[in-house]
Coordinates of N, CA and C in Angstrom, one line a residue:
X1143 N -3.5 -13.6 -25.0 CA -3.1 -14.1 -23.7 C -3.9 -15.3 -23.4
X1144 N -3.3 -16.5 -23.1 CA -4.0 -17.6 -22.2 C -5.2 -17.5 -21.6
X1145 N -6.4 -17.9 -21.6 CA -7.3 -17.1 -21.1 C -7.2 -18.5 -19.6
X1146 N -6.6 -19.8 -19.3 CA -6.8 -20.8 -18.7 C -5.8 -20.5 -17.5
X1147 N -6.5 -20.1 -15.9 CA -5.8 -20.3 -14.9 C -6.3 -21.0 -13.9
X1148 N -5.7 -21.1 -13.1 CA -6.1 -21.5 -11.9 C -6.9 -21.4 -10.8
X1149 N -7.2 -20.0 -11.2 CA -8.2 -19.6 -10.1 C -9.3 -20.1 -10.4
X1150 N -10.3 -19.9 -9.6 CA -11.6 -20.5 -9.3 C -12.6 -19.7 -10.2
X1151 N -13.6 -19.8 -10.8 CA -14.8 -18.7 -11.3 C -16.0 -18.9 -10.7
X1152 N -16.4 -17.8 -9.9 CA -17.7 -17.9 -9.1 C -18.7 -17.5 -10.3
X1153 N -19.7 -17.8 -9.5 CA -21.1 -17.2 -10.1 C -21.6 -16.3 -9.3
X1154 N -22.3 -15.4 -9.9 CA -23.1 -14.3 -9.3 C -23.7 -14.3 -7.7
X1155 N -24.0 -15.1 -7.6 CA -24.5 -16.1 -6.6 C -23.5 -16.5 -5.2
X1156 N -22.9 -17.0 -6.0 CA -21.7 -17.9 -5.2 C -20.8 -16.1 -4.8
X1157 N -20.4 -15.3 -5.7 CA -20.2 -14.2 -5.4 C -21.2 -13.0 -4.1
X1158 N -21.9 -13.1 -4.0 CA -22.8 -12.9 -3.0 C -23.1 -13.4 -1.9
X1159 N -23.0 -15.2 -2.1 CA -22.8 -15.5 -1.0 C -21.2 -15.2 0.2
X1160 N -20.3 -14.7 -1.1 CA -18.8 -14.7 -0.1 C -19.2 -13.4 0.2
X1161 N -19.8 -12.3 0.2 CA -19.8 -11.2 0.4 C -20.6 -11.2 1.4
X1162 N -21.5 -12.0 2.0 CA -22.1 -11.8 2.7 C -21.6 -12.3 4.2
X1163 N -20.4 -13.8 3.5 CA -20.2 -14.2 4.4 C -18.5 -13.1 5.7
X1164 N -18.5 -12.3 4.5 CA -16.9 -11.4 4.9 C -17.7 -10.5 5.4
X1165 N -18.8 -9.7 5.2 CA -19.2 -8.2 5.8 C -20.6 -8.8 6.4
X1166 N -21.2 -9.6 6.6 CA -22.4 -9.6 7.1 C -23.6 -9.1 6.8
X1167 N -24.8 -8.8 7.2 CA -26.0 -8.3 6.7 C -25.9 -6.7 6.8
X1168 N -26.2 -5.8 5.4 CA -26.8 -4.3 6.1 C -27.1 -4.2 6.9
X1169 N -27.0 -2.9 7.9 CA -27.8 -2.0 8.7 C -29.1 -1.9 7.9
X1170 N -29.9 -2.1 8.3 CA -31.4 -1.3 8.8 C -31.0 0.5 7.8
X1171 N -32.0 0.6 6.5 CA -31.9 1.7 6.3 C -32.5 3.0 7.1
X1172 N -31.9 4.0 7.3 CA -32.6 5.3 8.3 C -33.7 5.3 7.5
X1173 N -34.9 5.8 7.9 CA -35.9 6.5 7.6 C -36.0 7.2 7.6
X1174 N -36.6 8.2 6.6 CA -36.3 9.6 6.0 C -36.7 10.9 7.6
X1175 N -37.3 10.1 8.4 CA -38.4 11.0 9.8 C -37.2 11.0 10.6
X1176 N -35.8 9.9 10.4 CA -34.9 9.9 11.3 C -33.6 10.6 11.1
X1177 N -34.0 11.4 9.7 CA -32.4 11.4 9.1 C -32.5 12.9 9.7
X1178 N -31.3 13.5 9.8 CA -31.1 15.2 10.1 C -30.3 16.2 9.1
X1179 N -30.5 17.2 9.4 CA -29.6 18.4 8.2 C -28.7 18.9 9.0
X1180 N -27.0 18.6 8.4 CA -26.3 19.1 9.2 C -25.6 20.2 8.3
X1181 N -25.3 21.0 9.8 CA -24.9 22.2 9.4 C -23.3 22.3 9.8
X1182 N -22.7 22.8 8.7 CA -20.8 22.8 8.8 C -20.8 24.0 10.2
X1183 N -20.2 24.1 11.1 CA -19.7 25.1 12.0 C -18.4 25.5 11.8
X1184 N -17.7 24.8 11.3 CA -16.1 25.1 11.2 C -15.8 24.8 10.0
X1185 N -16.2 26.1 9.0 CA -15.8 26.1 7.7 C -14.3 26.3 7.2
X1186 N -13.5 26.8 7.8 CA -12.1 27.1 7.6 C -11.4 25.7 7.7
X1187 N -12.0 24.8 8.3 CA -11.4 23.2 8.8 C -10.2 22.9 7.6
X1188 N -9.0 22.6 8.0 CA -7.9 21.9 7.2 C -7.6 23.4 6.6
X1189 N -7.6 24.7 6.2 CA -6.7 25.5 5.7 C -5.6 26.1 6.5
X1190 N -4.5 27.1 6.2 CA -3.5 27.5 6.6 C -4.2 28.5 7.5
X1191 N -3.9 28.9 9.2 CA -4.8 30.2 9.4 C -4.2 31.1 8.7
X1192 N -2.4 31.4 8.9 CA -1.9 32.7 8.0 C -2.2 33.6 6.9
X1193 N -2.2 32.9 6.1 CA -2.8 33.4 4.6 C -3.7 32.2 3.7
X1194 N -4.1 32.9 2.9 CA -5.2 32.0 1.9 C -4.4 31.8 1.0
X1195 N -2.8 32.7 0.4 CA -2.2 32.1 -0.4 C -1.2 30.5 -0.1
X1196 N -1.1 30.7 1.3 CA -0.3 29.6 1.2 C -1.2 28.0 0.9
X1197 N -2.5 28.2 1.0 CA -3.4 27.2 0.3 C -3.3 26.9 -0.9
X1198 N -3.2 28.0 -1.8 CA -3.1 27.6 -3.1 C -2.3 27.3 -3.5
X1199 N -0.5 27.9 -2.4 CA 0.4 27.1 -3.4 C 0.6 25.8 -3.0
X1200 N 0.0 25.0 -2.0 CA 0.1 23.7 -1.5 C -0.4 23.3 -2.9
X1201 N -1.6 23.3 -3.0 CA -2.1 22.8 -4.1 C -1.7 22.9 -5.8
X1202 N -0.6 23.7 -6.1 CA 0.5 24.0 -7.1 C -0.6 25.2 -7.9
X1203 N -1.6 26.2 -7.7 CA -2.0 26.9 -8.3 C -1.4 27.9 -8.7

């Protein structure tokens, strides 16, 4: 295949800078003193309430 097109080839660099320029700077990482443990309350979330088989056959088991 042709390896010659028209597009443009950035550098590492030049690729970092467009990324910074489309999404902007990170957030501020949490600190480990600010982070929390969560706990699921609504473990059934997304299944059928009727039966537990009609789960599986959604999923072709």
């Amino acid at each position: 295949m042709d390896e010659t097109c028209d597009e443009p080839r950035f550098t590492d660099e030049e690729y970092a800078f467009l990324r910074h320029v489309r999404f902007g700077e990170l957030p501020p990482a949490v600190r480990p003193e600010d982070r929390v443990e969560l706990t699921e309350t609504d473990p059934d979330r997304g299944r059928p309430r009727d039966s537990p088989e009609r789960w599986d056959l959604r999923h072709g088991a």
